[in-house]
Every structure is written in C-alpha cells, then in structure tokens.
CSV table of C-alpha atoms in Angstrom, one decimal:
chain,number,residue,atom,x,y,z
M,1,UNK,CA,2.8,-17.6,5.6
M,2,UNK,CA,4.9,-15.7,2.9
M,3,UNK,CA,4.1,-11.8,2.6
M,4,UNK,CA,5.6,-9.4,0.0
M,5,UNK,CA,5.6,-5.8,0.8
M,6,UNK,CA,6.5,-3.7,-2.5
M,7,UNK,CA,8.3,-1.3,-0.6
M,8,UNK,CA,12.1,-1.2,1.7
M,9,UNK,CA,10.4,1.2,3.9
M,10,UNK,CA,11.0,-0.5,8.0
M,11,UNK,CA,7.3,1.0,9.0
M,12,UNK,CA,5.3,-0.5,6.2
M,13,UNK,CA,6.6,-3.8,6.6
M,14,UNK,CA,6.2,-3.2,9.9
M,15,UNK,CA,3.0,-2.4,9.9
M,16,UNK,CA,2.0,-5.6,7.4
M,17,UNK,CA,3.5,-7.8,9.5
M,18,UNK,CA,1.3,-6.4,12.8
M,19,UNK,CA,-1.7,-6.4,10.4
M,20,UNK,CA,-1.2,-10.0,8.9
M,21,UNK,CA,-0.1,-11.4,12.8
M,22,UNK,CA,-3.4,-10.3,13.4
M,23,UNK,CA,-4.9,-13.3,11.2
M,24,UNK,CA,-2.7,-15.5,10.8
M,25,UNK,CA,0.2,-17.2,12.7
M,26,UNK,CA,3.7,-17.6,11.7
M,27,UNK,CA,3.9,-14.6,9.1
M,28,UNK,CA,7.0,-14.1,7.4
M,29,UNK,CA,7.0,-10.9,5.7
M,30,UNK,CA,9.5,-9.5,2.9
M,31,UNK,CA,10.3,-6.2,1.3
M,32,UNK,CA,11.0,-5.7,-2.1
M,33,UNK,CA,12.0,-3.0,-3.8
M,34,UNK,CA,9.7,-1.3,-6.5
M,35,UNK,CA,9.9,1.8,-8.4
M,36,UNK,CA,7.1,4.2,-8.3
M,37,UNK,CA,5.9,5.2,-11.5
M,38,UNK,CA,4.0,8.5,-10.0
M,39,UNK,CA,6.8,10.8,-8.3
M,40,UNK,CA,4.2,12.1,-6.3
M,41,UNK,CA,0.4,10.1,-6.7
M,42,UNK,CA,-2.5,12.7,-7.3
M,43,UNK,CA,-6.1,11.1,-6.6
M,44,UNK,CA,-6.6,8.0,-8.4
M,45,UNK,CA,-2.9,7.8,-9.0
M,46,UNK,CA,-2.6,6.7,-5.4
M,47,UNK,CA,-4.9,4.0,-5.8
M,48,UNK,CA,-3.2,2.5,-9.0
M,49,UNK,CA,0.5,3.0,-7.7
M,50,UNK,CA,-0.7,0.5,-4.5
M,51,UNK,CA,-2.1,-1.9,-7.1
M,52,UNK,CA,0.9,-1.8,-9.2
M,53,UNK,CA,2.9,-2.1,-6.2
M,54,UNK,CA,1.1,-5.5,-4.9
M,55,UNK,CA,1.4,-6.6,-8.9
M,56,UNK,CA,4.9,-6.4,-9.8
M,57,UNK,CA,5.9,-8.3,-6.7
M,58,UNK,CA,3.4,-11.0,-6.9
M,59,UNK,CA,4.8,-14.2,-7.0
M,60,UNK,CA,4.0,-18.2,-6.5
M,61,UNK,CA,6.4,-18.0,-3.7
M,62,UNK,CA,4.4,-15.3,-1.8
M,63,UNK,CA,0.5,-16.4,-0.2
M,64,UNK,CA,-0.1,-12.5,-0.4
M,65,UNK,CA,1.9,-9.5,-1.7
M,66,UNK,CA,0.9,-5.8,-0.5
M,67,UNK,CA,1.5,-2.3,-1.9
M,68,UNK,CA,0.9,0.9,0.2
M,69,UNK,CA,0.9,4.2,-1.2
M,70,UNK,CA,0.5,7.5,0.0
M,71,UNK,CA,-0.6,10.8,-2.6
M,72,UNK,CA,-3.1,13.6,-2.8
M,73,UNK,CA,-6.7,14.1,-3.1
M,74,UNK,CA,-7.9,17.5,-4.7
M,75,UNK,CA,-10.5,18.2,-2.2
M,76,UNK,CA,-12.8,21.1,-2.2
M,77,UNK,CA,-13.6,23.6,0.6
M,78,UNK,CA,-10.0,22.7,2.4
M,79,UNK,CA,-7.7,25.7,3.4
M,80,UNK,CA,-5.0,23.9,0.3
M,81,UNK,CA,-7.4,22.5,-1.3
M,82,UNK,CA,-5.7,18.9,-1.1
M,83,UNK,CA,-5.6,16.4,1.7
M,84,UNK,CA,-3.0,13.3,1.8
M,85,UNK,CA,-4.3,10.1,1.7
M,86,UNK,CA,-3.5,6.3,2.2
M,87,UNK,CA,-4.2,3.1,0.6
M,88,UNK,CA,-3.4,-0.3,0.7
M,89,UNK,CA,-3.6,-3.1,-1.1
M,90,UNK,CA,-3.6,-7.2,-0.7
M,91,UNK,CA,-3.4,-9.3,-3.7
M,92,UNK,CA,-3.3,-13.2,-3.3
M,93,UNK,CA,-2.8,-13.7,-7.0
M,94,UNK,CA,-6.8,-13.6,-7.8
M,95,UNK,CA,-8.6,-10.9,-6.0
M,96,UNK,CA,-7.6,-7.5,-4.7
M,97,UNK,CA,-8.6,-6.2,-1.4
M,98,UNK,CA,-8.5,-2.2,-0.7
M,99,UNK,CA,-8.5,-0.3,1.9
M,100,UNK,CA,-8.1,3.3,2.2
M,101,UNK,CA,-6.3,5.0,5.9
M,102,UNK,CA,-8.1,8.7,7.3
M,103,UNK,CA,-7.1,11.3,4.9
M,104,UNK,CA,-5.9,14.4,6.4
M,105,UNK,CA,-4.7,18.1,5.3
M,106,UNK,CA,-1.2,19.5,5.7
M,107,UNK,CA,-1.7,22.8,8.1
C-alpha cells in the first residue's frame, strides 16, 4: 500500500505510517511537498488547508494521500480567546475521511 503525506515534516509521516500500519500491512508511505495557502489557518481555514493538502497530492499511484494541518479556533471564554487545533484528512480519490486531534490553549 502507497500513502502520500502532503507534507516533509519526519513526525507526520511518521505518524501516518503508525496510523495506516495499524490497518493495513506493508505500508509504504511518501512525503510530498505542498505549499500552504493559509500562513497561519484560522478556524475553518484549518480544515480546508488539510483537504487541499490530501488533494494536490492525490494521485493514481497513491491508494490514499493525507494532509494534516494545524491552526486556530476563536473560542470563547478561554484566557486568549483561541485554542490550536488538529485535523487530518484521508482521501482515496472518492471520499474524504476527517478527523479532528484534542484542541488545546497556549498558556
């Protein structure tokens, strides 16, 4: 199995290929460069710059590509009033799957 990570970044295709080797067996899994087009992703930002991600590196060659992203949620009755969020995103050229990591707030 063939997974593209749109990202260089060691720990999240790290992290994809733990994830996927949890699934499947023989995972190969390949990062790929990808600019961002949000500097920094603010709410659904985040959520659209993980989908892009797992878009622009799709490819017949790949059974799955994946794109993580990191930003910040406005979030009300927090001492900064934001907390930092994750998201990740698996597309297998059809479907999407989401899922979103614990959000937290910067002390």
């Amino acid at each position: 199995m063939k997974v593209a990570v749109g990202s260089r970044n060691p720990t999240k295709i790290e992290g994809t290929r733990l994830a996927f080797e949890q699934f499947f067996e023989d995972v190969k899994v390949f990062g790929i460069e990808v600019e961002p087009r949000f500097r920094q992703p603010f709410n659904e930002e985040t959520l659209a710059g993980a989908i892009e991600r797992a878009l622009k590196i799709y490819s017949d060659e790949f059974d799955f590509s994946v794109g993580i992203e990191a930003g910040l949620m406005s979030v009300r009755h927090t001492i900064t009033g934001y907390m930092d969020f994750q998201v990740a995103v698996i597309y297998n050229g059809e479907k999407f799957t989401i899922g979103f990591g614990p959000g937290f707030e910067y002390p």
